[in-house]
Short mmCIF file of C-alpha atoms in Angstrom, two decimals:
data_model
loop_
_atom_site.label_atom_id
_atom_site.label_comp_id
_atom_site.label_asym_id
_atom_site.label_seq_id
_atom_site.Cartn_x
_atom_site.Cartn_y
_atom_site.Cartn_z
CA MET P 937 130.09 70.64 105.15
CA GLN P 938 126.55 72.03 105.42
CA THR P 939 126.48 75.78 106.06
CA GLY P 940 122.74 76.42 105.92
CA GLN P 941 123.33 78.73 102.92
CA GLU P 942 121.90 78.19 99.46
CA SER P 943 124.54 76.79 97.10
CA GLU P 944 124.81 77.90 93.49
CA ASP P 945 126.17 74.48 92.53
CA ALA P 946 123.51 72.46 94.36
CA GLY P 947 120.74 74.91 93.52
CA PRO P 948 118.35 76.56 95.99
CA ARG P 949 117.26 74.39 98.93
CA ILE P 950 113.52 73.73 98.88
CA TRP P 951 111.46 73.50 102.06
CA GLY P 952 107.69 73.47 102.09
CA GLY P 953 107.72 74.08 98.35
CA THR P 954 109.65 77.37 98.58
CA THR P 955 113.28 78.41 98.58
CA LEU P 956 115.03 80.26 101.39
CA THR P 957 115.07 83.43 99.26
CA GLU P 958 111.35 83.17 98.60
CA ARG P 959 110.58 82.70 102.29
CA ARG P 960 112.71 85.70 103.22
CA GLU P 961 110.92 87.84 100.64
CA ALA P 962 107.53 86.66 101.90
CA ARG P 963 108.50 87.65 105.45
CA ARG P 964 109.73 91.03 104.25
CA ILE P 965 106.45 91.68 102.43
CA ALA P 966 104.49 90.59 105.52
CA LEU P 967 106.41 93.08 107.68
CA LEU P 968 105.78 95.92 105.22
CA GLU P 969 102.07 95.08 105.02
CA ALA P 970 101.89 94.95 108.80
CA ALA P 971 103.48 98.39 109.01
CA LEU P 972 100.96 99.75 106.49
CA ASP P 973 98.08 98.36 108.56
CA LEU P 974 99.44 100.03 111.68
CA ILE P 975 99.87 103.32 109.82
CA GLY P 976 96.26 103.11 108.67
CA GLU P 977 95.10 102.61 112.26
CA ALA P 978 97.34 104.93 114.27
CA GLY P 979 99.83 106.62 111.97
CA ALA P 980 103.56 106.05 111.77
CA ALA P 981 103.87 106.64 115.51
CA GLY P 982 102.22 103.25 115.98
CA VAL P 983 104.92 101.51 113.96
CA THR P 984 107.40 99.88 116.30
CA MET P 985 109.47 96.77 115.76
CA ARG P 986 107.40 94.83 118.29
CA ALA P 987 104.05 96.02 116.94
CA VAL P 988 105.03 95.14 113.37
CA CYS P 989 106.24 91.68 114.42
CA ARG P 990 103.05 91.00 116.36
CA ARG P 991 100.89 92.05 113.41
CA ALA P 992 102.94 89.96 110.97
CA ASN P 993 103.10 87.03 113.42
CA LEU P 994 106.90 86.97 113.19
CA THR P 995 109.67 87.21 115.76
CA ASP P 996 112.12 90.10 116.00
CA ARG P 997 114.77 87.81 114.50
CA TYR P 998 112.89 87.98 111.21
CA PHE P 999 112.45 91.74 111.48
CA TYR P 1000 116.21 92.22 111.62
CA GLU P 1001 116.61 89.79 108.75
CA SER P 1002 115.13 92.50 106.49
CA PHE P 1003 115.55 95.82 108.33
CA THR P 1004 118.14 97.28 110.68
CA SER P 1005 115.61 99.49 112.44
CA ARG P 1006 112.07 100.82 112.48
CA ASP P 1007 113.27 103.95 110.67
CA GLU P 1008 114.73 101.87 107.84
CA LEU P 1009 111.44 100.01 107.46
CA LEU P 1010 109.56 103.33 107.20
CA ASP P 1011 112.13 104.67 104.73
CA VAL P 1012 111.78 101.60 102.49
CA LEU P 1013 107.99 101.68 102.73
CA TYR P 1014 107.75 105.41 102.00
CA ARG P 1015 109.96 105.13 98.92
CA GLN P 1016 107.97 102.15 97.69
CA VAL P 1017 104.68 104.03 98.02
CA ALA P 1018 106.18 107.15 96.39
CA ASP P 1019 107.16 105.05 93.37
CA GLU P 1020 103.61 103.73 93.15
CA PHE P 1021 102.39 107.33 92.85
CA LEU P 1022 105.15 108.55 90.55
CA GLU P 1023 105.15 105.84 87.87
CA PRO P 1024 101.55 106.23 86.60
CA MET P 1025 101.72 110.02 86.99
CA THR P 1026 104.80 110.11 84.78
CA ALA P 1027 103.04 108.18 82.01
CA PHE P 1028 100.28 110.80 81.89
CA ALA P 1029 102.50 113.84 82.38
CA VAL P 1030 104.77 113.12 79.41
CA ALA P 1031 101.82 112.70 77.02
CA ASP P 1032 101.18 115.62 74.68
CA ASP P 1033 97.41 115.62 74.93
CA PRO P 1034 95.03 118.55 75.49
CA THR P 1035 93.10 116.50 78.06
CA ARG P 1036 96.27 115.54 79.91
CA ASP P 1037 95.83 117.94 82.84
CA ARG P 1038 92.45 116.52 83.84
CA ALA P 1039 93.51 112.91 83.21
CA LEU P 1040 96.59 113.41 85.38
CA SER P 1041 94.55 115.12 88.12
CA GLU P 1042 91.96 112.33 88.11
CA LEU P 1043 94.70 109.72 88.28
CA LEU P 1044 96.33 111.44 91.24
CA VAL P 1045 93.06 111.86 93.16
CA ASP P 1046 92.03 108.25 92.51
CA LYS P 1047 95.46 107.07 93.61
CA VAL P 1048 95.02 108.98 96.87
CA LEU P 1049 91.63 107.31 97.40
CA GLU P 1050 92.81 103.83 96.38
CA ASP P 1051 94.57 102.82 99.59
CA PRO P 1052 94.08 105.08 102.64
CA ARG P 1053 97.04 103.45 104.42
CA LYS P 1054 99.49 104.37 101.66
CA SER P 1055 98.04 107.85 101.20
CA ARG P 1056 98.29 108.53 104.92
CA LEU P 1057 101.95 107.46 104.92
CA PHE P 1058 102.81 109.47 101.82
CA LEU P 1059 100.80 112.64 102.39
CA VAL P 1060 99.96 112.97 106.10
CA GLU P 1061 102.74 111.36 108.11
CA PRO P 1062 105.60 113.56 106.80
CA TYR P 1063 103.93 116.47 108.63
CA SER P 1064 104.30 114.68 111.98
CA SER P 1065 107.47 113.78 113.87
CA THR P 1066 107.85 110.26 112.52
CA GLY P 1067 111.44 110.34 111.30
CA LEU P 1068 110.31 110.63 107.68
CA GLY P 1069 111.56 114.18 107.15
CA GLN P 1070 114.83 113.30 105.42
CA THR P 1071 113.19 110.61 103.31
CA THR P 1072 110.53 113.07 102.14
CA ILE P 1073 113.20 115.65 101.27
CA ALA P 1074 115.00 113.00 99.20
CA VAL P 1075 111.89 111.77 97.38
CA MET P 1076 109.87 114.91 96.61
CA PRO P 1077 112.27 116.41 94.01
CA ALA P 1078 111.23 113.63 91.62
CA PHE P 1079 107.65 114.92 91.73
CA THR P 1080 108.81 118.52 91.38
CA ARG P 1081 110.87 117.62 88.31
CA LEU P 1082 107.87 115.86 86.80
CA ILE P 1083 105.84 119.06 87.05
CA GLN P 1084 108.72 121.29 85.99
CA ASP P 1085 109.84 119.27 82.98
CA HIS P 1086 106.47 118.22 81.58
CA LEU P 1087 103.59 120.36 82.82
CA PHE P 1088 105.32 123.74 82.81
CA THR P 1089 107.44 123.55 79.67
CA GLY P 1090 105.72 126.71 78.41
CA ILE P 1091 107.30 128.79 81.18
CA GLU P 1092 110.50 129.96 79.53
CA ASP P 1093 112.37 131.38 82.51
CA PRO P 1094 113.93 128.35 84.30
CA VAL P 1095 113.82 130.05 87.70
CA ARG P 1096 110.14 130.93 87.35
CA ARG P 1097 109.42 127.42 86.04
CA ARG P 1098 111.15 125.97 89.10
CA LEU P 1099 109.27 128.34 91.43
CA ALA P 1100 105.95 127.30 89.94
CA ALA P 1101 106.74 123.58 90.19
CA VAL P 1102 108.01 123.66 93.77
CA THR P 1103 105.14 125.82 94.99
CA MET P 1104 102.48 123.72 93.28
CA ALA P 1105 103.95 120.43 94.50
CA SER P 1106 104.20 121.55 98.12
CA GLY P 1107 100.82 123.27 98.04
CA ASN P 1108 99.02 120.23 96.66
CA ALA P 1109 100.77 117.97 99.18
CA GLY P 1110 99.40 120.16 101.98
CA MET P 1111 95.96 120.20 100.38
CA PHE P 1112 95.84 116.39 100.11
CA SER P 1113 97.05 116.06 103.70
CA ALA P 1114 94.22 118.28 104.92
CA TRP P 1115 91.72 116.36 102.76
CA LEU P 1116 92.83 113.02 104.16
CA ASN P 1117 92.86 114.11 107.81
CA GLY P 1118 89.36 115.55 107.48
CA SER P 1119 90.13 119.23 107.99
CA LEU P 1120 89.31 119.95 104.34
CA ARG P 1121 85.84 118.82 103.32
CA ALA P 1122 85.52 118.44 99.56
CA GLY P 1123 84.32 115.87 97.05
CA ARG P 1124 86.42 114.02 94.50
CA GLU P 1125 85.34 116.22 91.58
CA GLN P 1126 86.07 119.38 93.55
CA ILE P 1127 89.60 118.17 94.26
CA VAL P 1128 90.12 117.20 90.61
CA ASP P 1129 88.85 120.61 89.46
CA HIS P 1130 91.18 122.30 91.93
CA CYS P 1131 94.22 120.39 90.63
CA VAL P 1132 93.39 121.31 87.02
CA ALA P 1133 92.80 124.95 87.98
CA THR P 1134 96.11 125.06 89.86
CA ILE P 1135 98.06 123.86 86.82
CA THR P 1136 96.30 126.42 84.61
CA ALA P 1137 96.81 129.23 87.15
CA TYR P 1138 100.54 128.72 87.48
CA ARG P 1139 100.96 128.62 83.72
CA GLY P 1140 99.10 131.94 83.55
CA ILE P 1141 101.09 133.56 86.32
CA TYR P 1142 104.53 132.60 85.03
CA GLY P 1143 103.91 131.97 81.34
#
């Protein structure tokens, strides 16, 4: 009896040159991209199930194929973007190189400039009432640990090391948010210099 499901014995069913799994993944990616476009235009407040479906040219049936709600879509998207920031930063942070601080700062600033949609979601939207508060609380400790365990290893007191990492992470997040929303007017090099100076300052204060 045909069930409409892919069978392991028969192999994946092909339609239009793609499998059911591939088509589902393509729809999921289209929904996430649509949400990013809406965030870039109007912020996370503009992300609704209907708006995302219209932008992706899909029906709500396909929305619920991938996500249970608008909040779940935002949660998935936020975590995905956070990983895109964290992975390259980690590669630079763990390197024992005297030029590491500037290289890491340049990488971070260029990542912020790379895709305004993603940067707005990651750095601006958590400050508004978008339902991202709990997701941000869950994600940010990874960035704090990166600073604590690799940039501030010279701070011997673990409490002071933790204080420095948490304060720098939250402070820079606020700085980038202000830069992106236009309330802080500064050039790329000024922002890079600030990030390097911040790392050096905290080492001096707590070292």
